Amino acid sequence: MRSRFRSDRRLAVRMGLTMFLLGLLYVGFVAALIVLLKSWVLVAVLIGAMFVAQFWFSDRIAMFAMRGRVVEREEYPGLHAVVDRLCALADLPKPVVAVSAMDMPNAFATGRSADHAVVCVTTGLLRRLEPAELEGVLAHELSHVRHKDVAVITIASFLGVVAGLVVRFAFYSQVFGGRRDQNTAAVFAAVLGVSAAVYAISFLLIRALSRYRELAADRAAALLTGRPSALAAALTKVTGEIARIPTKDLRTAQAFNAFYFTPATGREPGIERFFSTHPSLEQRLEQLGRISAELGEAATPGKAG
């Protein structure tokens, strides 16, 4: 069966451009480290080891941090039934289904590939959403699985992780380290400067990439289910419920905003939108409104397809 997940060409172009810029940043950063540290073997070993650890264990870390546990069909038959139906519709291997005992209504998908994926929903989400709304949220998360978004974001964010670790190491080395000769100090300062710049640039590019992929997942989910209004209702309901949760109770969850269906910010972003992992609610609803109009035109007799 041919997958019914579809994406937006303009979003794909923007994501491709962002990934290209991140790739250039990767090359420049690694080249700078090799020149400054004078050892490509050391750089390759360090970066390779950290990449393998992040790529292979990020899903387990996310599940542990968000208290997710795998649930069987007997325990949550309705949830499994929706996932089964959507996977059949999308011609997608069924992921592991998990539930997190959190009152905050949300969902996330993790895993490095479709064959090693987990879709997790919170008990707060299950309690608040209607069946059609839940289906829209799960279709959104399955779209992330289909398009390998978790792997893409993991790979894209790796450079920022390395650069951030270098900056942190350099800072503590400066604070607790001993005296250095002039040449060592110059190399140290150069590595610190390059790493700080790379971290800042990659941070902004990754946030932009994440926002594009969220819009693409919304679009794919709306087209898969054929009910953009249900997804829009779920977005509005979940965002409104999160806004009522005290900020202090959201702080732990905010570290994992990139994974969530909608971020645990508690408010719509202002200038923070440039640093957000998700588009604004208004932007997402506007896109779903356009898709609803498109589907309505396609369903009207006598209209060209």
Short mmCIF file of C-alpha atoms in Angstrom, two decimals:
data_model
loop_
_atom_site.label_atom_id
_atom_site.label_comp_id
_atom_site.label_asym_id
_atom_site.label_seq_id
_atom_site.Cartn_x
_atom_site.Cartn_y
_atom_site.Cartn_z
CA MET A 1 0.00 0.00 0.00
CA ARG A 2 1.25 3.49 -0.83
CA SER A 3 1.61 5.73 2.20
CA ARG A 4 -1.01 8.47 2.48
CA PHE A 5 1.33 10.73 4.42
CA ARG A 6 2.05 13.80 2.31
CA SER A 7 4.21 16.83 2.94
CA ASP A 8 4.32 20.44 1.85
CA ARG A 9 6.84 21.24 -0.91
CA ARG A 10 7.57 24.73 0.39
CA LEU A 11 8.20 23.39 3.87
CA ALA A 12 10.46 20.70 2.39
CA VAL A 13 12.52 23.35 0.59
CA ARG A 14 12.91 25.39 3.77
CA MET A 15 13.88 22.31 5.76
CA GLY A 16 16.36 21.32 3.06
CA LEU A 17 17.96 24.77 3.10
CA THR A 18 18.22 24.72 6.88
CA MET A 19 19.82 21.26 6.82
CA PHE A 20 22.27 22.45 4.16
CA LEU A 21 23.32 25.39 6.34
CA LEU A 22 23.70 23.06 9.32
CA GLY A 23 25.85 20.78 7.16
CA LEU A 24 28.14 23.67 6.26
CA LEU A 25 28.37 24.52 9.94
CA TYR A 26 29.30 20.91 10.73
CA VAL A 27 32.12 20.93 8.18
CA GLY A 28 33.44 24.30 9.32
CA PHE A 29 33.32 23.38 13.01
CA VAL A 30 35.09 20.04 12.59
CA ALA A 31 37.72 21.61 10.32
CA ALA A 32 38.34 24.38 12.86
CA LEU A 33 38.75 21.89 15.70
CA ILE A 34 41.19 19.80 13.65
CA VAL A 35 43.28 22.87 12.83
CA LEU A 36 43.23 24.20 16.38
CA LEU A 37 43.77 20.88 18.18
CA LYS A 38 46.18 19.54 15.51
CA SER A 39 44.74 16.02 15.70
CA TRP A 40 42.00 14.79 13.39
CA VAL A 41 42.07 11.40 15.14
CA LEU A 42 41.23 12.96 18.52
CA VAL A 43 38.43 15.05 17.01
CA ALA A 44 37.00 12.06 15.11
CA VAL A 45 37.03 9.77 18.15
CA LEU A 46 35.45 12.34 20.49
CA ILE A 47 32.72 13.42 18.05
CA GLY A 48 32.03 9.85 16.92
CA ALA A 49 31.62 8.54 20.46
CA MET A 50 29.28 11.36 21.48
CA PHE A 51 27.20 10.99 18.31
CA VAL A 52 26.68 7.26 18.79
CA ALA A 53 25.65 7.81 22.42
CA GLN A 54 23.15 10.56 21.53
CA PHE A 55 21.69 8.78 18.48
CA TRP A 56 21.21 5.38 20.11
CA PHE A 57 20.09 6.42 23.58
CA SER A 58 18.09 9.64 23.09
CA ASP A 59 14.80 7.70 22.94
CA ARG A 60 15.49 5.89 26.22
CA ILE A 61 16.51 9.13 27.89
CA ALA A 62 13.31 10.83 26.72
CA MET A 63 11.10 7.95 27.91
CA PHE A 64 12.81 7.86 31.30
CA ALA A 65 12.66 11.63 31.79
CA MET A 66 8.96 11.79 30.93
CA ARG A 67 8.06 8.70 32.95
CA GLY A 68 6.72 6.84 29.94
CA ARG A 69 5.94 3.14 30.20
CA VAL A 70 5.02 0.65 27.50
CA VAL A 71 1.35 -0.42 27.63
CA GLU A 72 -0.26 -3.48 26.07
CA ARG A 73 -3.54 -3.68 24.17
CA GLU A 74 -5.38 -5.21 27.14
CA GLU A 75 -4.62 -2.15 29.27
CA TYR A 76 -5.43 0.56 26.68
CA PRO A 77 -7.49 -1.09 23.90
CA GLY A 78 -8.87 2.20 22.54
CA LEU A 79 -5.43 3.78 22.23
CA HIS A 80 -4.02 0.71 20.48
CA ALA A 81 -7.00 0.61 18.12
CA VAL A 82 -6.40 4.19 16.96
CA VAL A 83 -2.68 3.53 16.43
CA ASP A 84 -3.47 0.31 14.52
CA ARG A 85 -5.92 2.12 12.23
CA LEU A 86 -3.57 5.01 11.48
CA CYS A 87 -0.59 2.70 10.84
CA ALA A 88 -2.66 0.66 8.39
CA LEU A 89 -3.79 3.84 6.68
CA ALA A 90 -0.23 5.18 6.45
CA ASP A 91 1.39 1.81 5.60
CA LEU A 92 3.65 2.25 8.63
CA PRO A 93 5.03 -0.37 11.04
CA LYS A 94 3.27 -0.11 14.36
CA PRO A 95 5.44 1.64 16.95
CA VAL A 96 5.64 0.72 20.60
CA VAL A 97 2.74 2.37 22.43
CA ALA A 98 3.45 4.04 25.77
CA VAL A 99 1.64 6.15 28.34
CA SER A 100 3.11 8.73 30.71
CA ALA A 101 1.38 9.33 34.04
CA MET A 102 1.45 13.13 33.68
CA ASP A 103 -1.54 15.43 34.04
CA MET A 104 -0.10 17.82 31.44
CA PRO A 105 -1.93 16.95 28.18
CA ASN A 106 0.70 16.13 25.57
CA ALA A 107 2.21 13.45 23.35
CA PHE A 108 5.54 12.70 21.74
CA ALA A 109 7.24 10.28 19.39
CA THR A 110 10.81 9.09 19.74
CA GLY A 111 13.11 6.51 18.20
CA ARG A 112 15.79 6.55 15.52
CA SER A 113 13.65 4.86 12.82
CA ALA A 114 10.15 3.58 12.06
CA ASP A 115 11.23 0.10 13.22
CA HIS A 116 12.52 1.46 16.54
CA ALA A 117 9.84 4.02 17.36
CA VAL A 118 7.75 4.79 20.41
CA VAL A 119 4.59 6.91 20.50
CA CYS A 120 3.70 8.09 23.98
CA VAL A 121 0.68 10.01 25.26
CA THR A 122 0.07 11.39 28.72
CA THR A 123 -2.87 10.37 30.87
CA GLY A 124 -3.84 14.05 30.90
CA LEU A 125 -4.22 13.99 27.12
CA LEU A 126 -6.27 10.79 27.11
CA ARG A 127 -8.61 12.22 29.72
CA ARG A 128 -9.26 15.52 27.93
CA LEU A 129 -9.51 14.73 24.20
CA GLU A 130 -12.39 13.38 22.16
CA PRO A 131 -11.63 10.30 19.99
CA ALA A 132 -11.31 12.33 16.75
CA GLU A 133 -8.99 14.82 18.46
CA LEU A 134 -6.81 12.02 19.84
CA GLU A 135 -6.63 10.52 16.36
CA GLY A 136 -5.36 13.84 14.99
CA VAL A 137 -2.65 14.07 17.66
CA LEU A 138 -1.53 10.48 17.08
CA ALA A 139 -1.46 11.05 13.30
CA HIS A 140 0.79 14.07 13.94
CA GLU A 141 3.17 11.95 16.01
CA LEU A 142 3.15 9.10 13.47
CA SER A 143 4.03 11.64 10.79
CA HIS A 144 7.18 12.42 12.79
CA VAL A 145 7.96 8.70 12.76
CA ARG A 146 7.29 8.35 9.02
CA HIS A 147 9.51 11.31 8.14
CA LYS A 148 12.28 10.28 10.57
CA ASP A 149 11.99 13.63 12.32
CA VAL A 150 13.45 12.37 15.59
CA ALA A 151 16.55 11.10 13.82
CA VAL A 152 16.84 14.29 11.76
CA ILE A 153 16.56 16.58 14.80
CA THR A 154 18.97 14.36 16.77
CA ILE A 155 21.56 14.54 14.00
CA ALA A 156 21.00 18.26 13.46
CA SER A 157 21.21 19.10 17.16
CA PHE A 158 24.32 17.00 17.74
CA LEU A 159 26.63 19.76 16.57
CA GLY A 160 25.11 22.19 19.06
CA VAL A 161 25.49 19.60 21.83
CA VAL A 162 29.19 19.16 21.05
CA ALA A 163 29.79 22.89 20.80
CA GLY A 164 27.93 23.45 24.08
CA LEU A 165 30.02 20.78 25.83
CA VAL A 166 33.22 22.34 24.49
CA VAL A 167 32.18 25.76 25.80
CA ARG A 168 31.27 24.30 29.19
CA PHE A 169 34.52 22.34 29.38
CA ALA A 170 36.50 25.41 28.41
CA PHE A 171 34.73 27.52 31.03
CA TYR A 172 35.43 25.09 33.89
CA SER A 173 38.96 24.55 32.62
CA GLN A 174 39.51 28.30 32.75
CA VAL A 175 38.05 28.56 36.25
CA PHE A 176 39.81 25.58 37.79
CA GLY A 177 42.80 25.14 35.50
CA GLY A 178 46.32 26.26 36.17
CA ARG A 179 48.46 28.78 34.32
CA ARG A 180 49.07 28.33 30.61
CA ASP A 181 51.72 29.53 28.23
CA GLN A 182 50.82 32.10 25.59
CA ASN A 183 50.36 29.62 22.70
CA THR A 184 48.13 27.32 24.74
CA ALA A 185 46.03 30.24 25.89
CA ALA A 186 45.60 31.43 22.28
CA VAL A 187 44.45 27.98 21.11
CA PHE A 188 42.15 27.71 24.12
CA ALA A 189 40.57 31.10 23.34
CA ALA A 190 40.17 30.21 19.65
CA VAL A 191 38.45 26.89 20.42
CA LEU A 192 36.17 28.62 22.92
CA GLY A 193 35.26 31.39 20.44
CA VAL A 194 34.55 29.01 17.54
CA SER A 195 32.49 26.68 19.74
CA ALA A 196 30.43 29.54 21.19
CA ALA A 197 29.67 30.90 17.71
CA VAL A 198 28.76 27.45 16.36
CA TYR A 199 26.49 26.79 19.33
CA ALA A 200 24.62 30.07 18.86
CA ILE A 201 24.15 29.62 15.09
CA SER A 202 23.18 25.95 15.32
CA PHE A 203 20.70 26.75 18.12
CA LEU A 204 18.80 29.16 15.86
CA LEU A 205 18.95 26.88 12.80
CA ILE A 206 17.73 23.84 14.75
CA ARG A 207 14.81 25.81 16.20
CA ALA A 208 13.83 26.92 12.70
CA LEU A 209 14.13 23.34 11.42
CA SER A 210 11.99 22.07 14.29
CA ARG A 211 9.25 24.63 13.56
CA TYR A 212 9.18 23.63 9.88
CA ARG A 213 8.90 19.96 10.77
CA GLU A 214 6.03 20.62 13.18
CA LEU A 215 4.10 22.40 10.42
CA ALA A 216 4.86 19.53 8.05
CA ALA A 217 3.61 17.00 10.64
CA ASP A 218 0.39 18.99 11.15
CA ARG A 219 -0.21 19.05 7.42
CA ALA A 220 0.54 15.33 6.96
CA ALA A 221 -1.73 14.41 9.88
CA ALA A 222 -4.60 16.55 8.60
CA LEU A 223 -4.37 14.97 5.14
CA LEU A 224 -4.06 11.45 6.52
CA THR A 225 -7.14 11.67 8.74
CA GLY A 226 -9.08 13.99 6.44
CA ARG A 227 -10.18 15.98 9.50
CA PRO A 228 -8.02 19.09 9.96
CA SER A 229 -10.70 20.58 12.22
CA ALA A 230 -10.24 17.77 14.76
CA LEU A 231 -6.50 18.41 14.90
CA ALA A 232 -7.15 22.14 15.23
CA ALA A 233 -9.55 21.46 18.10
CA ALA A 234 -6.95 19.29 19.82
CA LEU A 235 -4.28 21.98 19.41
CA THR A 236 -6.56 24.66 20.84
CA LYS A 237 -7.66 22.48 23.75
CA VAL A 238 -4.17 21.23 24.67
CA THR A 239 -2.60 24.70 24.42
CA GLY A 240 -5.36 26.17 26.57
CA GLU A 241 -5.01 23.46 29.20
CA ILE A 242 -1.22 23.87 29.36
CA ALA A 243 -1.63 27.64 29.76
CA ARG A 244 -3.55 26.97 32.99
CA ILE A 245 -0.72 24.93 34.51
CA PRO A 246 1.57 27.01 36.79
CA THR A 247 4.90 27.80 35.12
CA LYS A 248 6.85 26.26 38.00
CA ASP A 249 5.12 22.94 37.31
CA LEU A 250 6.09 23.10 33.62
CA ARG A 251 9.80 23.73 34.07
CA THR A 252 10.85 20.09 34.11
CA ALA A 253 8.82 19.34 30.99
CA GLN A 254 10.17 22.37 29.09
CA ALA A 255 13.56 20.68 28.62
CA PHE A 256 11.80 18.24 26.26
CA ASN A 257 9.69 20.73 24.29
CA ALA A 258 11.24 19.62 20.99
CA PHE A 259 9.62 16.18 21.46
CA TYR A 260 6.13 17.36 22.37
CA PHE A 261 3.00 17.78 20.27
CA THR A 262 2.77 21.32 21.61
CA PRO A 263 5.35 23.03 23.85
CA ALA A 264 5.00 23.27 27.61
CA THR A 265 5.41 27.04 27.67
CA GLY A 266 2.14 28.06 29.26
CA ARG A 267 1.80 31.07 26.94
CA GLU A 268 2.00 32.10 23.31
CA PRO A 269 5.53 33.27 22.41
CA GLY A 270 6.36 36.90 21.60
CA ILE A 271 9.96 37.58 20.62
CA GLU A 272 10.62 34.08 21.99
CA ARG A 273 9.05 32.65 18.82
CA PHE A 274 12.47 32.89 17.13
CA PHE A 275 13.83 30.52 19.78
CA SER A 276 10.79 28.25 20.00
CA THR A 277 10.77 24.61 18.89
CA HIS A 278 7.17 24.98 17.62
CA PRO A 279 5.28 27.48 15.46
CA SER A 280 2.73 29.65 17.22
CA LEU A 281 -0.77 28.30 17.74
CA GLU A 282 -2.09 30.96 15.35
CA GLN A 283 0.29 29.81 12.59
CA ARG A 284 -0.67 26.17 13.05
CA LEU A 285 -4.39 26.90 13.06
CA GLU A 286 -4.07 29.11 9.99
CA GLN A 287 -2.40 26.28 8.06
CA LEU A 288 -5.07 23.79 9.17
CA GLY A 289 -7.76 26.23 8.07
CA ARG A 290 -6.23 26.36 4.59
CA ILE A 291 -6.06 22.56 4.44
CA SER A 292 -9.70 22.35 5.51
CA ALA A 293 -10.63 24.65 2.64
CA GLU A 294 -8.55 22.57 0.21
CA LEU A 295 -10.25 19.35 1.29
CA GLY A 296 -13.65 21.02 1.08
CA GLU A 297 -13.00 22.11 -2.52
CA ALA A 298 -11.81 18.63 -3.43
CA ALA A 299 -15.02 17.15 -2.05
CA THR A 300 -17.31 19.51 -3.91
CA PRO A 301 -18.98 17.92 -6.97
CA GLY A 302 -17.96 19.46 -10.26
CA LYS A 303 -14.74 20.91 -8.93
CA ALA A 304 -11.45 20.00 -10.58
CA GLY A 305 -9.25 17.79 -8.42
#
